[in-house]
Amino acid sequence: MVENNFANREAELLRNIAQVRAHIAEAAERVGRSPQEITLVAVSKTKPLELVEIAYRLGITDFGENRVQEALLKIAAFHPQHMRWHMIGHVQSNKASKVAPAFDSVQSVDELHVAQALDRHATQRATRLSVLLEVNIAGEASKTGMMPAEVLVLARQVVALPHLEVQGLMTVAPQTQNPEEVRWVFRALRLLRERLREELPDVAWPHLSMGMTDDYRIAIEEGATIVRVGRAIFGERERMVKNL
Ligand SMILES: *Cc1c(COP(=O)(O)O)cnc(C)c1O
């Protein structure tokens, strides 16, 4: 019975992952990009560790979580050498001491004092902590992320922090019925990166983390190098979870 259930879940995950990878490849090819330059982060928030372990065995190397407590339990239980855990939810600076040593990357840096706290607590790491700057492109009041107009000033300050490695930008697009409506958001994030490349040329700015289950194909057409996909891989989440 238990074995059977496990086999079903594995078969379902295998199907879902294959489908997402195929869609990534198709979207990349539509705009002449190589699918190899796109990292798939499987967003495992609210899902049991068992599913993470299966997905890892099926070839997923990058996982995303948005809540510190939940993530720390999973990371402590499962963190093979070639696997990366990404923090994708808002980080409060009083959690930085836990986040900086545990995660391989923090995609959601949106305030200077959070970056400074992460930097202070990243000193014990063997390598600098990879971070992305989260930008609230559409200016939604309900969302975290820095405002586009403040990115340049904050970026200058964050890239100066010695224990962080700023790798690019991240955004969460507004929810819509038609993902074409948020194409401009992804394009705006890419243009913002162009601007940063001109203003801060010593940083490579390799990454644009944008696109989720409903809109990752469009994000890839607009240049995403990281897509964060939850439901299309692990299935729908329970309603009780907040912040989604
Ligand atoms: C939950 C979440 C995702 C994944 O969303 P899906 O719609 O399940 O693909 C991606 N990014 C962030 C920041 C999230 O909180």
Coordinates of N, CA and C in Angstrom, one line a residue, residues 19-205:
Q19 N 7.5 17.4 -18.2 CA 6.7 18.4 -18.9 C 7.2 19.8 -18.8
V20 N 7.6 20.2 -17.5 CA 8.1 21.5 -17.3 C 9.4 21.7 -18.1
R21 N 10.3 20.7 -18.1 CA 11.5 20.8 -18.8 C 11.3 21.0 -20.3
A22 N 10.3 20.3 -20.8 CA 9.9 20.4 -22.2 C 9.4 21.8 -22.5
H23 N 8.6 22.3 -21.6 CA 8.1 23.7 -21.9 C 9.3 24.7 -21.8
I24 N 10.2 24.5 -20.9 CA 11.4 25.4 -20.8 C 12.1 25.4 -22.1
A25 N 12.3 24.2 -22.6 CA 13.1 24.0 -23.9 C 12.4 24.7 -25.0
E26 N 11.1 24.5 -25.1 CA 10.3 25.1 -26.2 C 10.3 26.6 -26.1
A27 N 10.2 27.2 -24.9 CA 10.2 28.6 -24.8 C 11.5 29.2 -25.1
A28 N 12.6 28.5 -24.7 CA 14.0 29.0 -25.0 C 14.2 29.0 -26.5
E29 N 13.8 27.9 -27.1 CA 14.0 27.8 -28.5 C 13.2 28.8 -29.4
R30 N 12.1 29.2 -28.9 CA 11.3 30.2 -29.6 C 12.0 31.5 -29.7
V31 N 12.9 31.8 -28.7 CA 13.7 33.0 -28.8 C 15.2 32.8 -29.0
G32 N 15.5 31.6 -29.5 CA 16.9 31.4 -29.8 C 17.8 31.2 -28.7
R33 N 17.3 30.8 -27.5 CA 18.2 30.6 -26.3 C 18.4 29.2 -26.1
S34 N 19.5 28.8 -25.3 CA 19.7 27.5 -25.0 C 19.0 27.1 -23.7
P35 N 18.3 26.0 -23.6 CA 17.7 25.6 -22.3 C 18.7 25.4 -21.2
Q36 N 19.9 25.2 -21.6 CA 21.0 24.9 -20.6 C 21.3 26.2 -19.7
E37 N 20.9 27.3 -20.3 CA 21.2 28.5 -19.5 C 20.1 28.9 -18.5
I38 N 19.1 28.0 -18.4 CA 18.0 28.2 -17.5 C 18.0 27.2 -16.4
T39 N 18.0 27.7 -15.2 CA 18.0 26.9 -14.0 C 16.5 26.7 -13.5
L40 N 16.1 25.5 -13.3 CA 14.8 25.2 -12.8 C 14.9 25.1 -11.3
V41 N 14.2 26.0 -10.6 CA 14.1 25.9 -9.1 C 12.8 25.3 -8.8
A42 N 12.7 24.1 -8.2 CA 11.5 23.5 -7.8 C 11.0 24.1 -6.4
V43 N 9.9 24.7 -6.4 CA 9.5 25.4 -5.2 C 8.7 24.4 -4.3
S44 N 9.3 24.0 -3.2 CA 8.7 22.9 -2.4 C 8.0 23.3 -1.2
K45 N 7.8 24.6 -1.0 CA 7.1 25.2 0.2 C 5.8 24.4 0.4
T46 N 5.5 24.1 1.6 CA 4.3 23.4 2.1 C 4.3 21.9 1.8
K47 N 5.3 21.5 1.0 CA 5.3 20.1 0.6 C 6.3 19.3 1.4
P48 N 5.9 18.0 1.7 CA 6.8 17.2 2.5 C 8.2 16.9 1.9
L49 N 9.1 16.7 2.8 CA 10.5 16.5 2.4 C 10.6 15.2 1.5
E50 N 9.7 14.3 1.7 CA 9.7 13.1 0.9 C 9.6 13.4 -0.6
L51 N 8.8 14.4 -0.9 CA 8.7 14.8 -2.3 C 10.0 15.5 -2.9
V52 N 10.6 16.2 -2.0 CA 11.9 16.9 -2.3 C 12.9 15.8 -2.7
E53 N 13.0 14.7 -1.8 CA 13.9 13.7 -2.0 C 13.7 12.9 -3.3
I54 N 12.4 12.7 -3.6 CA 12.1 12.0 -4.9 C 12.5 12.9 -6.1
A55 N 12.1 14.2 -6.0 CA 12.5 15.1 -7.1 C 14.0 15.2 -7.3
Y56 N 14.7 15.2 -6.2 CA 16.2 15.2 -6.3 C 16.7 14.0 -7.0
R57 N 16.1 12.8 -6.7 CA 16.6 11.6 -7.4 C 16.2 11.6 -8.8
L58 N 15.2 12.4 -9.2 CA 14.8 12.5 -10.6 C 15.5 13.6 -11.3
G59 N 16.5 14.2 -10.6 CA 17.4 15.1 -11.3 C 17.3 16.6 -11.0
I60 N 16.3 17.0 -10.1 CA 16.2 18.4 -9.7 C 17.3 18.7 -8.7
T61 N 18.0 19.8 -8.9 CA 19.1 20.1 -8.0 C 18.9 21.3 -7.2
D62 N 17.9 22.1 -7.6 CA 17.6 23.4 -7.0 C 16.2 23.4 -6.4
F63 N 16.1 23.8 -5.1 CA 14.8 23.9 -4.5 C 14.6 25.2 -3.8
G64 N 13.3 25.7 -3.8 CA 13.0 27.0 -3.2 C 12.0 26.9 -2.1
E65 N 12.2 27.7 -1.1 CA 11.3 27.7 0.1 C 11.1 29.2 0.4
N66 N 9.9 29.5 1.0 CA 9.7 30.9 1.3 C 9.5 31.1 2.8
R67 N 9.6 30.1 3.6 CA 9.5 30.3 5.1 C 10.6 29.7 5.8
V68 N 11.2 30.5 6.7 CA 12.5 30.1 7.3 C 12.3 28.9 8.1
Q69 N 11.3 28.8 9.0 CA 11.2 27.7 9.9 C 11.1 26.4 9.2
E70 N 10.1 26.4 8.2 CA 9.9 25.2 7.4 C 11.1 24.8 6.7
A71 N 11.8 25.7 6.1 CA 13.0 25.5 5.2 C 14.1 24.9 6.1
L72 N 14.3 25.5 7.3 CA 15.5 25.0 8.1 C 15.4 23.5 8.4
L73 N 14.1 23.1 8.7 CA 13.9 21.7 9.0 C 14.3 20.8 7.8
K74 N 13.9 21.2 6.7 CA 14.1 20.5 5.5 C 15.6 20.4 5.1
I75 N 16.3 21.6 5.3 CA 17.7 21.7 4.9 C 18.5 20.9 5.9
A76 N 18.1 20.9 7.2 CA 18.9 20.1 8.1 C 18.8 18.6 7.8
A77 N 17.6 18.2 7.3 CA 17.4 16.8 7.0 C 17.9 16.3 5.7
F78 N 18.1 17.2 4.8 CA 18.4 16.8 3.4 C 19.2 17.9 2.7
H79 N 20.4 17.7 2.5 CA 21.2 18.7 1.8 C 22.5 18.1 1.2
P80 N 22.2 17.2 0.2 CA 23.4 16.6 -0.5 C 24.3 17.6 -1.1
Q81 N 25.5 17.2 -1.4 CA 26.5 18.2 -1.8 C 26.1 19.0 -3.1
H82 N 25.5 18.4 -4.0 CA 25.3 19.1 -5.3 C 23.9 19.6 -5.4
M83 N 23.3 19.9 -4.3 CA 21.9 20.4 -4.2 C 21.9 21.8 -3.6
R84 N 21.1 22.7 -4.2 CA 21.1 24.1 -3.7 C 19.7 24.4 -3.2
W85 N 19.7 25.0 -2.0 CA 18.4 25.5 -1.4 C 18.4 27.0 -1.6
H86 N 17.3 27.5 -2.1 CA 17.1 29.0 -2.4 C 16.0 29.5 -1.5
M87 N 16.3 30.6 -0.8 CA 15.3 31.3 0.0 C 14.6 32.3 -1.0
I88 N 13.3 32.2 -1.1 CA 12.6 33.0 -2.1 C 11.5 33.9 -1.4
G89 N 11.4 33.8 -0.1 CA 10.4 34.6 0.6 C 11.1 35.7 1.4
H90 N 10.3 36.6 1.8 CA 10.8 37.8 2.6 C 11.6 37.3 3.8
V91 N 12.8 37.9 4.0 CA 13.7 37.6 5.1 C 13.6 38.7 6.1
Q92 N 13.3 38.5 7.3 CA 13.4 39.5 8.3 C 14.8 39.5 8.9
S93 N 15.3 40.7 9.2 CA 16.8 40.7 9.6 C 17.0 39.9 10.8
N94 N 16.0 39.7 11.7 CA 16.3 38.9 12.9 C 16.4 37.4 12.6
K95 N 16.1 37.0 11.3 CA 16.3 35.6 10.9 C 17.6 35.4 10.2
A96 N 18.3 36.5 9.9 CA 19.5 36.4 9.1 C 20.5 35.4 9.6
S97 N 20.6 35.4 10.9 CA 21.6 34.5 11.5 C 21.3 33.0 11.2
K98 N 20.1 32.7 11.0 CA 19.7 31.3 10.6 C 19.8 31.1 9.1
V99 N 19.4 32.1 8.4 CA 19.3 32.0 6.9 C 20.6 31.9 6.3
A100 N 21.5 32.8 6.7 CA 22.8 33.0 6.0 C 23.7 31.7 6.0
P101 N 23.7 31.0 7.1 CA 24.6 29.7 7.0 C 23.9 28.6 6.3
A102 N 22.5 28.6 6.3 CA 21.8 27.4 5.9 C 21.5 27.3 4.4
F103 N 21.2 28.5 3.8 CA 20.8 28.5 2.4 C 22.0 28.7 1.5
D104 N 21.9 28.2 0.2 CA 22.9 28.4 -0.8 C 22.7 29.7 -1.5
S105 N 21.5 30.2 -1.5 CA 21.2 31.5 -2.1 C 20.0 32.2 -1.5
V106 N 20.0 33.5 -1.4 CA 18.8 34.2 -1.0 C 18.4 35.1 -2.2
Q107 N 17.2 34.8 -2.7 CA 16.7 35.5 -3.9 C 15.9 36.8 -3.6
S108 N 15.7 37.0 -2.3 CA 14.7 37.9 -1.9 C 15.2 39.1 -1.1
V109 N 16.4 39.6 -1.4 CA 17.0 40.7 -0.7 C 16.3 42.0 -1.1
D110 N 15.6 42.7 -0.3 CA 14.9 43.9 -0.7 C 15.1 45.1 0.2
E111 N 16.0 44.9 1.2 CA 16.2 46.1 2.1 C 17.7 46.0 2.5
L112 N 18.3 47.2 2.7 CA 19.7 47.3 3.0 C 20.0 46.6 4.3
H113 N 19.1 46.8 5.3 CA 19.5 46.2 6.6 C 19.4 44.7 6.6
V114 N 18.6 44.1 5.7 CA 18.5 42.7 5.6 C 19.8 42.2 4.9
A115 N 20.3 42.9 3.9 CA 21.5 42.5 3.3 C 22.7 42.6 4.2
Q116 N 22.7 43.7 5.0 CA 23.8 43.9 6.0 C 23.8 42.7 7.1
A117 N 22.6 42.4 7.5 CA 22.5 41.3 8.5 C 22.9 40.0 7.9
L118 N 22.5 39.7 6.6 CA 23.0 38.5 6.0 C 24.5 38.5 5.8
D119 N 25.0 39.6 5.5 CA 26.5 39.7 5.3 C 27.2 39.4 6.6
R120 N 26.7 40.0 7.7 CA 27.3 39.7 9.0 C 27.3 38.3 9.4
H121 N 26.3 37.6 9.0 CA 26.1 36.2 9.4 C 26.7 35.2 8.3
A122 N 27.2 35.7 7.3 CA 27.7 34.9 6.2 C 29.2 34.7 6.4
T123 N 29.8 35.2 7.4 CA 31.2 35.2 7.6 C 31.7 33.8 7.9
Q124 N 30.9 32.9 8.4 CA 31.3 31.5 8.7 C 31.2 30.6 7.5
R125 N 30.7 31.1 6.4 CA 30.5 30.2 5.3 C 31.8 30.0 4.6
A126 N 31.9 28.9 3.8 CA 33.1 28.7 3.1 C 33.2 29.6 1.8
T127 N 32.0 29.9 1.3 CA 31.9 30.8 0.1 C 31.0 31.9 0.4
R128 N 31.1 33.0 -0.4 CA 30.2 34.1 -0.2 C 28.7 33.6 -0.5
L129 N 27.8 34.2 0.2 CA 26.4 33.9 0.0 C 25.8 34.6 -1.3
S130 N 25.3 33.7 -2.2 CA 24.7 34.3 -3.4 C 23.4 35.0 -3.1
V131 N 23.2 36.2 -3.6 CA 22.0 36.9 -3.4 C 21.5 37.5 -4.7
L132 N 20.2 37.6 -4.8 CA 19.5 38.4 -5.8 C 18.8 39.5 -5.1
L133 N 18.6 40.6 -5.9 CA 17.8 41.8 -5.4 C 16.4 41.6 -5.9
E134 N 15.5 41.6 -4.9 CA 14.1 41.4 -5.4 C 13.5 42.8 -5.7
V135 N 12.8 42.9 -6.8 CA 12.3 44.2 -7.3 C 10.8 44.0 -7.4
N136 N 10.0 44.9 -6.9 CA 8.6 45.0 -7.0 C 8.2 45.8 -8.3
I137 N 8.4 45.2 -9.4 CA 8.3 45.9 -10.7 C 7.0 46.6 -10.9
A138 N 5.9 45.9 -10.5 CA 4.6 46.5 -10.8 C 4.1 47.4 -9.6
G139 N 5.0 47.5 -8.6 CA 4.6 48.4 -7.5 C 3.4 48.0 -6.7
E140 N 3.2 46.7 -6.6 CA 2.0 46.3 -5.9 C 2.2 46.5 -4.4
A141 N 1.2 47.1 -3.7 CA 1.3 47.4 -2.3 C 1.4 46.1 -1.5
S142 N 0.8 45.0 -2.0 CA 0.7 43.7 -1.3 C 2.1 43.0 -1.3
K143 N 3.0 43.4 -2.1 CA 4.2 42.6 -2.4 C 5.4 43.2 -1.7
T144 N 6.4 42.3 -1.4 CA 7.7 42.8 -0.9 C 8.5 43.1 -2.2
G145 N 9.8 43.5 -1.9 CA 10.6 43.9 -3.1 C 10.9 45.3 -3.1
M146 N 12.1 45.7 -3.5 CA 12.4 47.1 -3.6 C 11.7 47.8 -4.8
M147 N 11.4 49.1 -4.7 CA 10.8 49.8 -5.9 C 11.9 50.0 -6.9
P148 N 11.5 49.9 -8.2 CA 12.5 50.1 -9.3 C 13.3 51.3 -9.1
A149 N 12.7 52.4 -8.6 CA 13.5 53.7 -8.5 C 14.6 53.6 -7.5
E150 N 14.5 52.7 -6.5 CA 15.5 52.6 -5.5 C 16.6 51.6 -5.7
V151 N 16.4 50.8 -6.8 CA 17.3 49.7 -7.1 C 18.8 50.1 -7.2
L152 N 19.0 51.2 -8.0 CA 20.4 51.5 -8.3 C 21.1 51.9 -7.0
V153 N 20.5 52.7 -6.1 CA 21.1 53.1 -4.9 C 21.4 51.9 -4.0
L154 N 20.4 51.1 -3.8 CA 20.5 49.9 -3.0 C 21.6 48.9 -3.5
A155 N 21.6 48.8 -4.9 CA 22.5 47.8 -5.5 C 23.9 48.3 -5.2
R156 N 24.2 49.5 -5.3 CA 25.6 50.0 -5.0 C 26.0 49.7 -3.5
Q157 N 25.0 49.8 -2.6 CA 25.4 49.5 -1.2 C 25.5 48.0 -1.0
V158 N 24.7 47.2 -1.6 CA 24.7 45.7 -1.4 C 26.0 45.1 -2.0
V159 N 26.3 45.6 -3.2 CA 27.5 44.9 -3.9 C 28.8 45.2 -3.1
A160 N 28.7 46.2 -2.2 CA 29.9 46.6 -1.5 C 30.1 45.6 -0.2
L161 N 29.1 44.8 0.1 CA 29.2 44.0 1.2 C 30.1 42.8 0.9
P162 N 31.1 42.5 1.8 CA 32.1 41.5 1.4 C 31.7 40.1 1.4
H163 N 30.7 39.7 2.1 CA 30.4 38.3 2.2 C 29.2 37.9 1.4
L164 N 28.7 38.8 0.6 CA 27.6 38.5 -0.3 C 28.1 38.6 -1.8
E165 N 27.5 37.8 -2.6 CA 27.8 37.8 -4.0 C 26.5 38.1 -4.8
V166 N 26.4 39.3 -5.2 CA 25.2 39.7 -5.9 C 25.2 39.2 -7.3
Q167 N 24.1 38.4 -7.6 CA 24.1 37.7 -8.9 C 23.1 38.2 -9.9
G168 N 22.2 39.1 -9.4 CA 21.2 39.5 -10.3 C 19.9 40.0 -9.6
L169 N 18.8 39.9 -10.4 CA 17.5 40.4 -9.9 C 16.5 39.3 -9.9
M170 N 15.5 39.5 -9.1 CA 14.4 38.6 -9.0 C 13.1 39.4 -8.9
T171 N 12.0 38.9 -9.5 CA 10.7 39.5 -9.3 C 9.6 38.5 -9.3
V172 N 8.5 38.9 -8.7 CA 7.3 38.1 -8.7 C 6.2 39.0 -9.5
A173 N 5.7 38.4 -10.6 CA 4.8 39.2 -11.4 C 3.4 39.2 -10.7
P174 N 2.6 40.2 -11.0 CA 1.2 40.2 -10.5 C 0.4 38.9 -11.0
Q175 N -0.6 38.5 -10.3 CA -1.4 37.4 -10.7 C -2.4 37.9 -11.8
T176 N -2.5 37.2 -12.9 CA -3.5 37.5 -13.9 C -4.0 36.2 -14.5
Q177 N -5.1 36.4 -15.2 CA -5.7 35.2 -15.9 C -4.8 34.9 -17.1
N178 N -4.3 36.0 -17.8 CA -3.6 35.9 -19.0 C -2.1 36.3 -18.8
P179 N -1.2 35.3 -18.8 CA 0.2 35.7 -18.5 C 0.8 36.7 -19.5
E180 N 0.2 36.8 -20.7 CA 0.7 37.8 -21.6 C 0.7 39.2 -21.0
E181 N -0.3 39.4 -20.1 CA -0.4 40.7 -19.5 C 0.8 41.1 -18.6
V182 N 1.6 40.1 -18.2 CA 2.7 40.4 -17.3 C 4.0 40.4 -18.0
R183 N 4.0 40.2 -19.3 CA 5.2 40.2 -20.1 C 6.1 41.4 -19.9
W184 N 5.4 42.6 -19.8 CA 6.1 43.8 -19.6 C 6.9 43.8 -18.3
V185 N 6.4 43.1 -17.2 CA 7.1 43.0 -16.0 C 8.4 42.4 -16.1
F186 N 8.4 41.3 -16.9 CA 9.7 40.5 -17.1 C 10.7 41.4 -18.0
R187 N 10.1 42.0 -19.0 CA 10.9 42.9 -19.8 C 11.5 44.0 -19.0
A188 N 10.7 44.6 -18.1 CA 11.2 45.7 -17.3 C 12.3 45.2 -16.4
L189 N 12.3 44.0 -15.9 CA 13.4 43.5 -15.0 C 14.6 43.4 -15.8
R190 N 14.5 42.9 -17.1 CA 15.6 42.7 -17.9 C 16.3 44.1 -18.3
L191 N 15.4 45.1 -18.5 CA 16.0 46.4 -18.8 C 16.6 47.0 -17.6
L192 N 16.1 46.7 -16.4 CA 16.7 47.2 -15.2 C 18.1 46.6 -15.1
R193 N 18.2 45.3 -15.4 CA 19.6 44.7 -15.4 C 20.5 45.4 -16.4
E194 N 20.0 45.7 -17.5 CA 20.9 46.4 -18.5 C 21.5 47.7 -17.9
R195 N 20.6 48.4 -17.2 CA 20.9 49.6 -16.6 C 22.0 49.4 -15.5
L196 N 21.8 48.3 -14.7 CA 22.8 48.0 -13.6 C 24.1 47.6 -14.2
R197 N 24.1 46.9 -15.4 CA 25.3 46.5 -16.0 C 26.1 47.7 -16.5
E198 N 25.4 48.8 -16.9 CA 26.1 50.0 -17.3 C 26.6 50.8 -16.1
E199 N 25.8 50.8 -15.0 CA 26.2 51.6 -13.8 C 27.2 50.9 -12.9
L200 N 27.1 49.6 -12.8 CA 27.9 48.8 -11.9 C 28.6 47.7 -12.7
P201 N 29.5 48.1 -13.6 CA 30.1 47.1 -14.6 C 31.0 46.1 -13.9
D202 N 31.4 46.3 -12.7 CA 32.3 45.3 -12.0 C 31.5 44.1 -11.6
V203 N 30.2 44.2 -11.6 CA 29.4 43.0 -11.2 C 28.8 42.4 -12.6
A204 N 28.8 41.1 -12.7 CA 28.4 40.5 -13.9 C 26.8 40.5 -14.1
W205 N 26.1 40.5 -13.0 CA 24.6 40.5 -13.1 C 24.1 39.3 -14.0

